[in-house]
Amino acid sequence: MPKSVKAPPPQQASLKEMWGKRTTKTEEEDEKLDLGGAMNIEPENNNKGSSKRTGVLTRPDVLPKLKKRKIIQSDDEKEDQPKRSATTVVAESGKPTSDKPATFSSQSLKAKQKESVDAVSMVLEDMDVATSAGEGEEEVENDDSDMEVDDGIVSASAQAALRKKGEVDIKGGWKVGEPVPYAALTKAFSLIEATTKRLEKTAILTSFLLLVIQRSAKADHNSLLQAVYLCINRLSPDYVGVELGIGESLLVKAIAESTGRSLSLIKADLKREGDLGLVAMNSKNSQKTLFKPKPLTLPFVFSNLRDIALTTGNSSQAKKVSVITKLLAACQDFEAKYIVRSLEGKLRIGNAERSVLVALAQAVVLAEKEKVGKKWSQEKLTARLEEGANIIKAVYSELPSYDKVIPALLEVGIDGLRDKCKLTPGVPLKPMLAKPTKAIGEVLDRFENKQFTCEYKYDGERAQVHKLENGTVGVFSRNSEDMSKKYPDLVDQLPKCIKESTKSFVLDAEAVAIDRLTGKLMPFQELSRRKRKDVKVEDIQVRVCLFAFDLLYLNGEPLLQRPLYERRELLRQHFTPVPREFDFAKSSDSETIEEIQTFLEESVKDGCEGLMVKMLDSDASYYEPSRRSVNWLKLKKDYLAGVGDSLDLVVVGGYYGKGKRTNVYGAFLLACYDSESEEYQTICKIGTGFSEENLQAHYDALRPLEITKVRGDIKVGGAKPDIWFEPKIVWEVLTADLSLSPIYTAAQGLVEDRGISLRFPRFIRVRDDKNADDATGPEQIAEMYERQALAQSNGKKKKGGDADDGFW
């Protein structure tokens, strides 16, 4: 029901007054804010039951909808985004400059950013309880677009983005058809970094992408495409494999050459700040310049970053340093900071890809709204925003290529996107994942009165196999990495397995190490011995067998919306097993605890990890890309006495060994990864499960990753390791159970104010197939803890336990 909205009391400070105290904006610029009056400000609610990472609205009818962080389509809590003047220090010409950088520490910079963000963020928090069109006490009831205050929060940040584009825009903007200034992107980044509120971040990014859309020429798809890529710090789809991640030493050298400062001073600054991007910015902004460099543009920066990533061969390091030096020489304000961070591979602004997808959807919807020129009711806008976000996330999960999705989006709009962008051989989709379960009884409870099947859970590497109609075959990892050069033997042996009627397909399968003489399956550790690239078939010592368990695409038709029993039947009709090279995953349509138990024991005896239990019929058995679904359950032998799942954790710190471990690290600090805030959260110290050979191998792998100061994106808590590492290496770890901890920060605020830790953690194996970004997240850890607590409380059924976890 529409609610009348009254203007706030006159004694409340206006936004212009707030800005007058906090910035040096001119009155003319302040007039552009046009908020139509002051706002009532209410304090942020910090109830223990809510996540501390999002601002919490004071409206009681909205609060319940904020409890679950997993509702991505409700990503929009605030109504505006911040504006601030540049806080960089540029040396005045004519004044001498020293070799000392501008005096910004990471703490002082954040304080300055926060200062200029506070005023607007206060308005953002209140925007859900009042609109901006109020004069005195007059009720606003004659304007559909502003009259209704919807009970949802989806449209709040989108409306903020629409009204407040001027806050994100750079001074003077840029004309339609001109290249996007790189300064516009870095201003948005600085505002995003300055706030901890996820929905504020989305509002700011929405505003920036909206400006890009509206100021791009009609046939220009590249501006938005490049902007999105730089927002997620990538240069191409994952399967293309164009990566940055430039080493620290190269960047230090480039910063020195571009600023005229010594290597020793830059290294000293890095040791103090722990942020090479901040060091680059301070070094650049303290440098005396005779003339102002030509402004960087987004296409120019994107092109140079690609050149750096693709440079190989002789003298490649020198060539990279040369390009980086020229880029840094042209930087102003925040630009050097974010160019260096992009080159390092981590923007560290706390903006996950899922938020970028939501912002992209909102920007497209708002561009459509402004272009049509009609006023939409709050209800219609909210519905349209939710629909747009859901469509874009679903399409991207099925076809994760911005190269294909964004041009289609600009060409046909959101409504035509599903028809234009479908699963396509050659573009690996995001895989469907399973939820863990601790007992066979839980399986029967979940699938009671439903058809289901049990399959072997093989101890190998997930492999998505594609064949195009032209005969090209590709093998991709669960992270969309092209593994065709790692598994040339799979590519070669596949034609023997394909029936003549099979022209194109996408298989979901597991590549498992096998002894070709005996047929015995080997553990994952054997598979990890294979080289990752440029493998020659004649040199292969560890052979693999491909076990196919799903068929997702066949002869021009996606099969995702077909029930599993149909997909399985088509798989068996169109492929032929070849002993010890290709086979179907062994399955059993079991119905009783005894049958499942027998099949589980059989799987373990055959060298597998356990069972996958899957819904077989109805729409519940459809393939759901990027979703960890309750329609797939994994039952591993290790789970039956543990917490229900192993964890994939990142090694972030080390402790010097004693006794027999004197010359290696004796124990390690592990962390989970929060993709939403882009931070690593410490979870435990581990020192068991290692052989002497393990410890030496870990030392050799981690020694080059040692850093002098903990990174800013590692949320440490009370842990005090002897040495810190770059978060690169992922380990699989088993634990007896989980407990609340005042020392560690994992899932802090999701269950209680304290973090969650592992009791008696034990090292299982290195996960070479996973990046640090793929580590277990805090939501999953919190869910495991709650499931454990409920199991200990007489096995009461977990409220909401049948909910799926959406990747996006």
PDB file of N, CA and C in Angstrom, residues 270-309:
ATOM      1  N   LEU A 270      56.529   0.358   1.264  1.00  0.00           N
ATOM      2  CA  LEU A 270      55.702  -0.843   1.149  1.00  0.00           C
ATOM      3  C   LEU A 270      55.682  -1.612   2.456  1.00  0.00           C
ATOM      4  N   LYS A 271      56.829  -1.706   3.098  1.00  0.00           N
ATOM      5  CA  LYS A 271      56.891  -2.410   4.382  1.00  0.00           C
ATOM      6  C   LYS A 271      56.012  -1.717   5.414  1.00  0.00           C
ATOM      7  N   ARG A 272      55.971  -0.383   5.359  1.00  0.00           N
ATOM      8  CA  ARG A 272      55.180   0.378   6.318  1.00  0.00           C
ATOM      9  C   ARG A 272      53.684   0.314   5.998  1.00  0.00           C
ATOM     10  N   GLU A 273      53.333   0.438   4.726  1.00  0.00           N
ATOM     11  CA  GLU A 273      51.927   0.539   4.342  1.00  0.00           C
ATOM     12  C   GLU A 273      51.277  -0.810   4.049  1.00  0.00           C
ATOM     13  N   GLY A 274      52.040  -1.739   3.480  1.00  0.00           N
ATOM     14  CA  GLY A 274      51.465  -3.026   3.125  1.00  0.00           C
ATOM     15  C   GLY A 274      50.553  -2.975   1.920  1.00  0.00           C
ATOM     16  N   ASP A 275      50.597  -1.884   1.155  1.00  0.00           N
ATOM     17  CA  ASP A 275      49.721  -1.705  -0.004  1.00  0.00           C
ATOM     18  C   ASP A 275      50.531  -1.004  -1.088  1.00  0.00           C
ATOM     19  N   LEU A 276      50.935  -1.762  -2.098  1.00  0.00           N
ATOM     20  CA  LEU A 276      51.779  -1.200  -3.148  1.00  0.00           C
ATOM     21  C   LEU A 276      51.019  -0.170  -3.980  1.00  0.00           C
ATOM     22  N   GLY A 277      49.712  -0.337  -4.102  1.00  0.00           N
ATOM     23  CA  GLY A 277      48.918   0.656  -4.821  1.00  0.00           C
ATOM     24  C   GLY A 277      48.956   2.006  -4.137  1.00  0.00           C
ATOM     25  N   LEU A 278      48.842   1.992  -2.825  1.00  0.00           N
ATOM     26  CA  LEU A 278      48.902   3.236  -2.056  1.00  0.00           C
ATOM     27  C   LEU A 278      50.294   3.861  -2.148  1.00  0.00           C
ATOM     28  N   VAL A 279      51.318   3.032  -2.118  1.00  0.00           N
ATOM     29  CA  VAL A 279      52.693   3.529  -2.267  1.00  0.00           C
ATOM     30  C   VAL A 279      52.862   4.194  -3.632  1.00  0.00           C
ATOM     31  N   ALA A 280      52.325   3.569  -4.677  1.00  0.00           N
ATOM     32  CA  ALA A 280      52.430   4.140  -6.025  1.00  0.00           C
ATOM     33  C   ALA A 280      51.716   5.482  -6.108  1.00  0.00           C
ATOM     34  N   MET A 281      50.528   5.565  -5.536  1.00  0.00           N
ATOM     35  CA  MET A 281      49.764   6.812  -5.577  1.00  0.00           C
ATOM     36  C   MET A 281      50.492   7.926  -4.835  1.00  0.00           C
ATOM     37  N   ASN A 282      50.962   7.628  -3.635  1.00  0.00           N
ATOM     38  CA  ASN A 282      51.660   8.645  -2.855  1.00  0.00           C
ATOM     39  C   ASN A 282      52.958   9.083  -3.537  1.00  0.00           C
ATOM     40  N   SER A 283      53.666   8.123  -4.109  1.00  0.00           N
ATOM     41  CA  SER A 283      54.910   8.448  -4.809  1.00  0.00           C
ATOM     42  C   SER A 283      54.634   9.329  -6.024  1.00  0.00           C
ATOM     43  N   LYS A 284      53.597   8.990  -6.752  1.00  0.00           N
ATOM     44  CA  LYS A 284      53.262   9.759  -7.961  1.00  0.00           C
ATOM     45  C   LYS A 284      52.766  11.153  -7.609  1.00  0.00           C
ATOM     46  N   ASN A 285      51.946  11.265  -6.600  1.00  0.00           N
ATOM     47  CA  ASN A 285      51.345  12.554  -6.275  1.00  0.00           C
ATOM     48  C   ASN A 285      52.299  13.486  -5.534  1.00  0.00           C
ATOM     49  N   SER A 286      53.433  12.970  -5.086  1.00  0.00           N
ATOM     50  CA  SER A 286      54.444  13.835  -4.467  1.00  0.00           C
ATOM     51  C   SER A 286      55.500  14.267  -5.478  1.00  0.00           C
ATOM     52  N   GLN A 287      55.330  13.784  -6.710  1.00  0.00           N
ATOM     53  CA  GLN A 287      56.315  14.056  -7.756  1.00  0.00           C
ATOM     54  C   GLN A 287      56.044  15.411  -8.411  1.00  0.00           C
ATOM     55  N   LYS A 288      57.075  16.174  -8.608  1.00  0.00           N
ATOM     56  CA  LYS A 288      56.948  17.457  -9.293  1.00  0.00           C
ATOM     57  C   LYS A 288      56.861  17.217 -10.791  1.00  0.00           C
ATOM     58  N   THR A 289      55.855  17.845 -11.446  1.00  0.00           N
ATOM     59  CA  THR A 289      55.701  17.695 -12.889  1.00  0.00           C
ATOM     60  C   THR A 289      55.702  19.062 -13.553  1.00  0.00           C
ATOM     61  N   LEU A 290      56.335  19.162 -14.725  1.00  0.00           N
ATOM     62  CA  LEU A 290      56.399  20.428 -15.453  1.00  0.00           C
ATOM     63  C   LEU A 290      55.123  20.698 -16.230  1.00  0.00           C
ATOM     64  N   PHE A 291      54.435  19.637 -16.618  1.00  0.00           N
ATOM     65  CA  PHE A 291      53.180  19.815 -17.351  1.00  0.00           C
ATOM     66  C   PHE A 291      52.235  18.684 -16.980  1.00  0.00           C
ATOM     67  N   LYS A 292      50.983  18.955 -17.146  1.00  0.00           N
ATOM     68  CA  LYS A 292      49.966  17.974 -16.798  1.00  0.00           C
ATOM     69  C   LYS A 292      49.862  16.934 -17.908  1.00  0.00           C
ATOM     70  N   PRO A 293      49.962  15.662 -17.585  1.00  0.00           N
ATOM     71  CA  PRO A 293      49.888  14.638 -18.635  1.00  0.00           C
ATOM     72  C   PRO A 293      48.492  14.549 -19.238  1.00  0.00           C
ATOM     73  N   LYS A 294      48.437  14.023 -20.436  1.00  0.00           N
ATOM     74  CA  LYS A 294      47.159  13.808 -21.099  1.00  0.00           C
ATOM     75  C   LYS A 294      46.342  12.802 -20.294  1.00  0.00           C
ATOM     76  N   PRO A 295      45.064  13.097 -20.033  1.00  0.00           N
ATOM     77  CA  PRO A 295      44.257  12.196 -19.193  1.00  0.00           C
ATOM     78  C   PRO A 295      44.182  10.782 -19.769  1.00  0.00           C
ATOM     79  N   LEU A 296      44.270   9.825 -18.894  1.00  0.00           N
ATOM     80  CA  LEU A 296      44.120   8.426 -19.304  1.00  0.00           C
ATOM     81  C   LEU A 296      42.666   8.136 -19.636  1.00  0.00           C
ATOM     82  N   THR A 297      42.458   7.284 -20.624  1.00  0.00           N
ATOM     83  CA  THR A 297      41.104   6.829 -20.940  1.00  0.00           C
ATOM     84  C   THR A 297      40.989   5.350 -20.619  1.00  0.00           C
ATOM     85  N   LEU A 298      39.767   4.920 -20.410  1.00  0.00           N
ATOM     86  CA  LEU A 298      39.533   3.523 -20.061  1.00  0.00           C
ATOM     87  C   LEU A 298      39.987   2.585 -21.182  1.00  0.00           C
ATOM     88  N   PRO A 299      39.674   2.869 -22.470  1.00  0.00           N
ATOM     89  CA  PRO A 299      40.159   1.974 -23.532  1.00  0.00           C
ATOM     90  C   PRO A 299      41.683   1.893 -23.588  1.00  0.00           C
ATOM     91  N   PHE A 300      42.356   3.019 -23.347  1.00  0.00           N
ATOM     92  CA  PHE A 300      43.821   3.037 -23.383  1.00  0.00           C
ATOM     93  C   PHE A 300      44.400   2.179 -22.266  1.00  0.00           C
ATOM     94  N   VAL A 301      43.866   2.328 -21.069  1.00  0.00           N
ATOM     95  CA  VAL A 301      44.349   1.538 -19.933  1.00  0.00           C
ATOM     96  C   VAL A 301      44.068   0.057 -20.160  1.00  0.00           C
ATOM     97  N   PHE A 302      42.864  -0.260 -20.609  1.00  0.00           N
ATOM     98  CA  PHE A 302      42.489  -1.656 -20.848  1.00  0.00           C
ATOM     99  C   PHE A 302      43.418  -2.289 -21.882  1.00  0.00           C
ATOM    100  N   SER A 303      43.668  -1.565 -22.967  1.00  0.00           N
ATOM    101  CA  SER A 303      44.534  -2.079 -24.029  1.00  0.00           C
ATOM    102  C   SER A 303      45.950  -2.325 -23.518  1.00  0.00           C
ATOM    103  N   ASN A 304      46.469  -1.407 -22.713  1.00  0.00           N
ATOM    104  CA  ASN A 304      47.822  -1.566 -22.176  1.00  0.00           C
ATOM    105  C   ASN A 304      47.905  -2.711 -21.176  1.00  0.00           C
ATOM    106  N   LEU A 305      46.869  -2.877 -20.373  1.00  0.00           N
ATOM    107  CA  LEU A 305      46.859  -4.000 -19.434  1.00  0.00           C
ATOM    108  C   LEU A 305      46.854  -5.327 -20.179  1.00  0.00           C
ATOM    109  N   ARG A 306      46.107  -5.409 -21.275  1.00  0.00           N
ATOM    110  CA  ARG A 306      46.109  -6.632 -22.088  1.00  0.00           C
ATOM    111  C   ARG A 306      47.488  -6.877 -22.699  1.00  0.00           C
ATOM    112  N   ASP A 307      48.098  -5.803 -23.182  1.00  0.00           N
ATOM    113  CA  ASP A 307      49.444  -5.951 -23.762  1.00  0.00           C
ATOM    114  C   ASP A 307      50.421  -6.495 -22.722  1.00  0.00           C
ATOM    115  N   ILE A 308      50.318  -5.980 -21.504  1.00  0.00           N
ATOM    116  CA  ILE A 308      51.197  -6.447 -20.427  1.00  0.00           C
ATOM    117  C   ILE A 308      50.952  -7.927 -20.150  1.00  0.00           C
ATOM    118  N   ALA A 309      49.680  -8.313 -20.072  1.00  0.00           N
ATOM    119  CA  ALA A 309      49.333  -9.702 -19.757  1.00  0.00           C
ATOM    120  C   ALA A 309      49.771 -10.660 -20.856  1.00  0.00           C
TER     121      ALA A 309
END
